[in-house]
Amino acid sequence: MPVVRAATRGLVVDDGRLLLTVLHGHTGEYWLTPGGGQAFGESKVENVAREVLEETGYRVRVGDLACGRDYIGARHFPDWDSGFQQTELWFWCYLVDDRQHPAAGADAEQTDVRWVLLPDLVGSPLYPRALASWLNSDPADRPVWLGDVN
């Protein structure tokens, strides 16, 4: 049965580095910003704060909306993700403190948490790939809506 889901993700940038989760799946190693599906009764802000803590162990204060995208699996990975579609919103997030707590809800494919310098994102296994150039572009030129990208 096809699934359409709403999700949020955190953009945690500290000292020129982005906080990422490292996963292994159909495409080998890939990186994602921490985040995931919104639970019923949960606001977008609550969702992103919970997901960042669960997947990385870092407590964050959620700031403004940064950007969003559609992900339509049939257009990007039709062999194995054609029944999945997700709308994702990224929010700027700020570390509450430097302490990393135990990550309690990592995804099954997640193997690590990593801080990566923003320039090193270009050409990396970060998904969506468009996010790497978006983060390295002039903030005045960044679109809020990225479209159906991966």
PDB file of C-alpha atoms in Angstrom:
ATOM      1  CA  MET A   1       0.000   0.000   0.000  1.00  0.00           C
ATOM      2  CA  PRO A   2       1.462   3.408  -0.967  1.00  0.00           C
ATOM      3  CA  VAL A   3       2.544   5.625   1.916  1.00  0.00           C
ATOM      4  CA  VAL A   4       2.542   9.432   2.026  1.00  0.00           C
ATOM      5  CA  ARG A   5       4.207  10.887   5.095  1.00  0.00           C
ATOM      6  CA  ALA A   6       5.026  14.275   6.633  1.00  0.00           C
ATOM      7  CA  ALA A   7       8.511  14.588   8.112  1.00  0.00           C
ATOM      8  CA  THR A   8      10.814  17.184   9.612  1.00  0.00           C
ATOM      9  CA  ARG A   9      14.596  17.356   9.700  1.00  0.00           C
ATOM     10  CA  GLY A  10      17.079  19.404  11.671  1.00  0.00           C
ATOM     11  CA  LEU A  11      19.868  21.522  10.242  1.00  0.00           C
ATOM     12  CA  VAL A  12      22.275  21.607  13.167  1.00  0.00           C
ATOM     13  CA  VAL A  13      25.239  23.730  12.078  1.00  0.00           C
ATOM     14  CA  ASP A  14      27.973  24.374  14.628  1.00  0.00           C
ATOM     15  CA  ASP A  15      31.400  25.853  13.920  1.00  0.00           C
ATOM     16  CA  GLY A  16      30.949  25.405  10.166  1.00  0.00           C
ATOM     17  CA  ARG A  17      29.978  21.741  10.497  1.00  0.00           C
ATOM     18  CA  LEU A  18      26.652  19.993   9.900  1.00  0.00           C
ATOM     19  CA  LEU A  19      25.394  17.222  12.177  1.00  0.00           C
ATOM     20  CA  LEU A  20      24.532  14.093  10.174  1.00  0.00           C
ATOM     21  CA  THR A  21      23.450  10.525  10.645  1.00  0.00           C
ATOM     22  CA  VAL A  22      25.402   7.855   8.753  1.00  0.00           C
ATOM     23  CA  LEU A  23      23.371   4.993   7.315  1.00  0.00           C
ATOM     24  CA  HIS A  24      23.937   1.936   5.117  1.00  0.00           C
ATOM     25  CA  GLY A  25      21.311   0.690   2.691  1.00  0.00           C
ATOM     26  CA  HIS A  26      20.549  -0.032  -0.972  1.00  0.00           C
ATOM     27  CA  THR A  27      22.947   2.702  -2.128  1.00  0.00           C
ATOM     28  CA  GLY A  28      25.787   1.819   0.276  1.00  0.00           C
ATOM     29  CA  GLU A  29      26.784   4.468   2.817  1.00  0.00           C
ATOM     30  CA  TYR A  30      24.675   7.597   2.791  1.00  0.00           C
ATOM     31  CA  TRP A  31      24.173  10.578   5.070  1.00  0.00           C
ATOM     32  CA  LEU A  32      20.996  12.275   6.234  1.00  0.00           C
ATOM     33  CA  THR A  33      20.231  15.201   8.441  1.00  0.00           C
ATOM     34  CA  PRO A  34      18.535  13.905  11.588  1.00  0.00           C
ATOM     35  CA  GLY A  35      14.780  13.741  11.350  1.00  0.00           C
ATOM     36  CA  GLY A  36      11.810  11.626  10.487  1.00  0.00           C
ATOM     37  CA  GLY A  37       8.091  11.139  10.416  1.00  0.00           C
ATOM     38  CA  GLN A  38       5.776  13.362  12.373  1.00  0.00           C
ATOM     39  CA  ALA A  39       3.762  11.517  15.024  1.00  0.00           C
ATOM     40  CA  PHE A  40       0.043  12.145  15.395  1.00  0.00           C
ATOM     41  CA  GLY A  41      -0.586  15.055  17.777  1.00  0.00           C
ATOM     42  CA  GLU A  42       2.986  16.318  17.489  1.00  0.00           C
ATOM     43  CA  SER A  43       3.878  19.758  16.109  1.00  0.00           C
ATOM     44  CA  LYS A  44       6.611  20.158  13.497  1.00  0.00           C
ATOM     45  CA  VAL A  45       8.882  21.787  16.102  1.00  0.00           C
ATOM     46  CA  GLU A  46       8.285  18.977  18.613  1.00  0.00           C
ATOM     47  CA  ASN A  47       8.912  16.427  15.862  1.00  0.00           C
ATOM     48  CA  VAL A  48      12.287  17.792  14.808  1.00  0.00           C
ATOM     49  CA  ALA A  49      13.524  18.235  18.411  1.00  0.00           C
ATOM     50  CA  ARG A  50      12.521  14.645  19.248  1.00  0.00           C
ATOM     51  CA  GLU A  51      14.058  13.183  16.099  1.00  0.00           C
ATOM     52  CA  VAL A  52      17.381  15.017  16.521  1.00  0.00           C
ATOM     53  CA  LEU A  53      17.649  13.786  20.120  1.00  0.00           C
ATOM     54  CA  GLU A  54      16.627  10.216  19.266  1.00  0.00           C
ATOM     55  CA  GLU A  55      18.991   9.858  16.312  1.00  0.00           C
ATOM     56  CA  THR A  56      22.022  11.853  17.487  1.00  0.00           C
ATOM     57  CA  GLY A  57      21.777  12.273  21.252  1.00  0.00           C
ATOM     58  CA  TYR A  58      21.956  16.072  21.020  1.00  0.00           C
ATOM     59  CA  ARG A  59      19.327  18.338  22.565  1.00  0.00           C
ATOM     60  CA  VAL A  60      18.454  21.257  20.317  1.00  0.00           C
ATOM     61  CA  ARG A  61      16.402  24.415  20.292  1.00  0.00           C
ATOM     62  CA  VAL A  62      14.422  24.520  17.061  1.00  0.00           C
ATOM     63  CA  GLY A  63      14.526  27.766  15.113  1.00  0.00           C
ATOM     64  CA  ASP A  64      13.047  28.975  11.849  1.00  0.00           C
ATOM     65  CA  LEU A  65      11.987  26.970   8.840  1.00  0.00           C
ATOM     66  CA  ALA A  66      14.949  26.685   6.445  1.00  0.00           C
ATOM     67  CA  CYS A  67      13.588  24.843   3.404  1.00  0.00           C
ATOM     68  CA  GLY A  68      11.440  21.957   2.235  1.00  0.00           C
ATOM     69  CA  ARG A  69      11.126  19.344  -0.471  1.00  0.00           C
ATOM     70  CA  ASP A  70       8.993  16.555  -1.845  1.00  0.00           C
ATOM     71  CA  TYR A  71      10.480  13.096  -2.154  1.00  0.00           C
ATOM     72  CA  ILE A  72       8.620  10.834  -4.561  1.00  0.00           C
ATOM     73  CA  GLY A  73      10.342   7.461  -4.387  1.00  0.00           C
ATOM     74  CA  ALA A  74       9.045   6.220  -7.753  1.00  0.00           C
ATOM     75  CA  ARG A  75      10.957   9.038  -9.471  1.00  0.00           C
ATOM     76  CA  HIS A  76      14.244   8.453  -7.678  1.00  0.00           C
ATOM     77  CA  PHE A  77      14.494   4.764  -6.711  1.00  0.00           C
ATOM     78  CA  PRO A  78      11.695   3.010  -8.632  1.00  0.00           C
ATOM     79  CA  ASP A  79      13.165  -0.472  -8.112  1.00  0.00           C
ATOM     80  CA  TRP A  80      12.727  -0.416  -4.347  1.00  0.00           C
ATOM     81  CA  ASP A  81      10.993   2.789  -3.161  1.00  0.00           C
ATOM     82  CA  SER A  82       8.110   3.309  -5.589  1.00  0.00           C
ATOM     83  CA  GLY A  83       5.407   3.097  -2.891  1.00  0.00           C
ATOM     84  CA  PHE A  84       6.816   5.844  -0.668  1.00  0.00           C
ATOM     85  CA  GLN A  85       6.359   9.597  -0.819  1.00  0.00           C
ATOM     86  CA  GLN A  86       7.357  12.169   1.794  1.00  0.00           C
ATOM     87  CA  THR A  87       7.177  15.913   2.276  1.00  0.00           C
ATOM     88  CA  GLU A  88      10.105  17.099   4.392  1.00  0.00           C
ATOM     89  CA  LEU A  89      10.639  20.422   6.129  1.00  0.00           C
ATOM     90  CA  TRP A  90      14.081  21.408   7.457  1.00  0.00           C
ATOM     91  CA  PHE A  91      14.376  23.663  10.465  1.00  0.00           C
ATOM     92  CA  TRP A  92      17.481  25.442  11.724  1.00  0.00           C
ATOM     93  CA  CYS A  93      18.439  23.922  15.075  1.00  0.00           C
ATOM     94  CA  TYR A  94      20.839  25.111  17.771  1.00  0.00           C
ATOM     95  CA  LEU A  95      22.654  22.960  20.314  1.00  0.00           C
ATOM     96  CA  VAL A  96      21.340  23.411  23.843  1.00  0.00           C
ATOM     97  CA  ASP A  97      24.716  22.190  25.142  1.00  0.00           C
ATOM     98  CA  ASP A  98      27.715  20.255  23.820  1.00  0.00           C
ATOM     99  CA  ARG A  99      26.831  17.066  25.693  1.00  0.00           C
ATOM    100  CA  GLN A 100      25.813  14.118  23.601  1.00  0.00           C
ATOM    101  CA  HIS A 101      23.242  11.931  25.345  1.00  0.00           C
ATOM    102  CA  PRO A 102      22.692   8.288  24.362  1.00  0.00           C
ATOM    103  CA  ALA A 103      20.772   8.141  21.075  1.00  0.00           C
ATOM    104  CA  ALA A 104      17.601   6.215  21.820  1.00  0.00           C
ATOM    105  CA  GLY A 105      15.817   5.946  18.494  1.00  0.00           C
ATOM    106  CA  ALA A 106      18.276   5.517  15.659  1.00  0.00           C
ATOM    107  CA  ASP A 107      16.938   4.085  12.405  1.00  0.00           C
ATOM    108  CA  ALA A 108      17.709   0.409  11.710  1.00  0.00           C
ATOM    109  CA  GLU A 109      20.142   1.354   8.922  1.00  0.00           C
ATOM    110  CA  GLN A 110      21.909   4.039  11.024  1.00  0.00           C
ATOM    111  CA  THR A 111      25.486   3.200  12.015  1.00  0.00           C
ATOM    112  CA  ASP A 112      26.954   6.492  13.228  1.00  0.00           C
ATOM    113  CA  VAL A 113      26.603  10.206  13.898  1.00  0.00           C
ATOM    114  CA  ARG A 114      29.076  12.544  12.225  1.00  0.00           C
ATOM    115  CA  TRP A 115      29.914  16.259  12.060  1.00  0.00           C
ATOM    116  CA  VAL A 116      30.937  17.259   8.510  1.00  0.00           C
ATOM    117  CA  LEU A 117      32.384  20.584   7.354  1.00  0.00           C
ATOM    118  CA  LEU A 118      29.951  22.386   5.043  1.00  0.00           C
ATOM    119  CA  PRO A 119      32.360  22.525   2.053  1.00  0.00           C
ATOM    120  CA  ASP A 120      32.931  18.758   2.366  1.00  0.00           C
ATOM    121  CA  LEU A 121      29.219  18.092   1.760  1.00  0.00           C
ATOM    122  CA  VAL A 122      29.520  18.787  -1.975  1.00  0.00           C
ATOM    123  CA  GLY A 123      30.142  15.443  -3.693  1.00  0.00           C
ATOM    124  CA  SER A 124      29.422  13.529  -0.493  1.00  0.00           C
ATOM    125  CA  PRO A 125      26.775  10.817  -0.011  1.00  0.00           C
ATOM    126  CA  LEU A 126      24.392  13.381   1.577  1.00  0.00           C
ATOM    127  CA  TYR A 127      20.736  13.067   0.588  1.00  0.00           C
ATOM    128  CA  PRO A 128      19.096  14.943  -0.836  1.00  0.00           C
ATOM    129  CA  ARG A 129      22.124  15.844  -2.909  1.00  0.00           C
ATOM    130  CA  ALA A 130      20.659  19.304  -3.574  1.00  0.00           C
ATOM    131  CA  LEU A 131      21.023  20.135   0.123  1.00  0.00           C
ATOM    132  CA  ALA A 132      24.844  20.214  -0.084  1.00  0.00           C
ATOM    133  CA  SER A 133      24.919  22.989  -2.682  1.00  0.00           C
ATOM    134  CA  TRP A 134      22.008  24.765  -0.950  1.00  0.00           C
ATOM    135  CA  LEU A 135      23.952  24.921   2.331  1.00  0.00           C
ATOM    136  CA  ASN A 136      27.061  26.183   0.537  1.00  0.00           C
ATOM    137  CA  SER A 137      25.255  28.887  -1.435  1.00  0.00           C
ATOM    138  CA  ASP A 138      24.647  32.524  -0.555  1.00  0.00           C
ATOM    139  CA  PRO A 139      21.768  32.607   1.958  1.00  0.00           C
ATOM    140  CA  ALA A 140      20.156  35.429  -0.045  1.00  0.00           C
ATOM    141  CA  ASP A 141      19.901  33.103  -3.074  1.00  0.00           C
ATOM    142  CA  ARG A 142      18.553  30.014  -1.311  1.00  0.00           C
ATOM    143  CA  PRO A 143      15.050  28.975  -2.347  1.00  0.00           C
ATOM    144  CA  VAL A 144      12.729  27.879   0.445  1.00  0.00           C
ATOM    145  CA  TRP A 145      11.151  25.141  -1.645  1.00  0.00           C
ATOM    146  CA  LEU A 146      13.598  22.696  -3.264  1.00  0.00           C
ATOM    147  CA  GLY A 147      10.962  20.750  -5.200  1.00  0.00           C
ATOM    148  CA  ASP A 148      11.043  16.996  -5.871  1.00  0.00           C
ATOM    149  CA  VAL A 149      14.779  16.475  -5.380  1.00  0.00           C
ATOM    150  CA  ASN A 150      16.978  13.745  -4.059  1.00  0.00           C
TER     151      ASN A 150
END
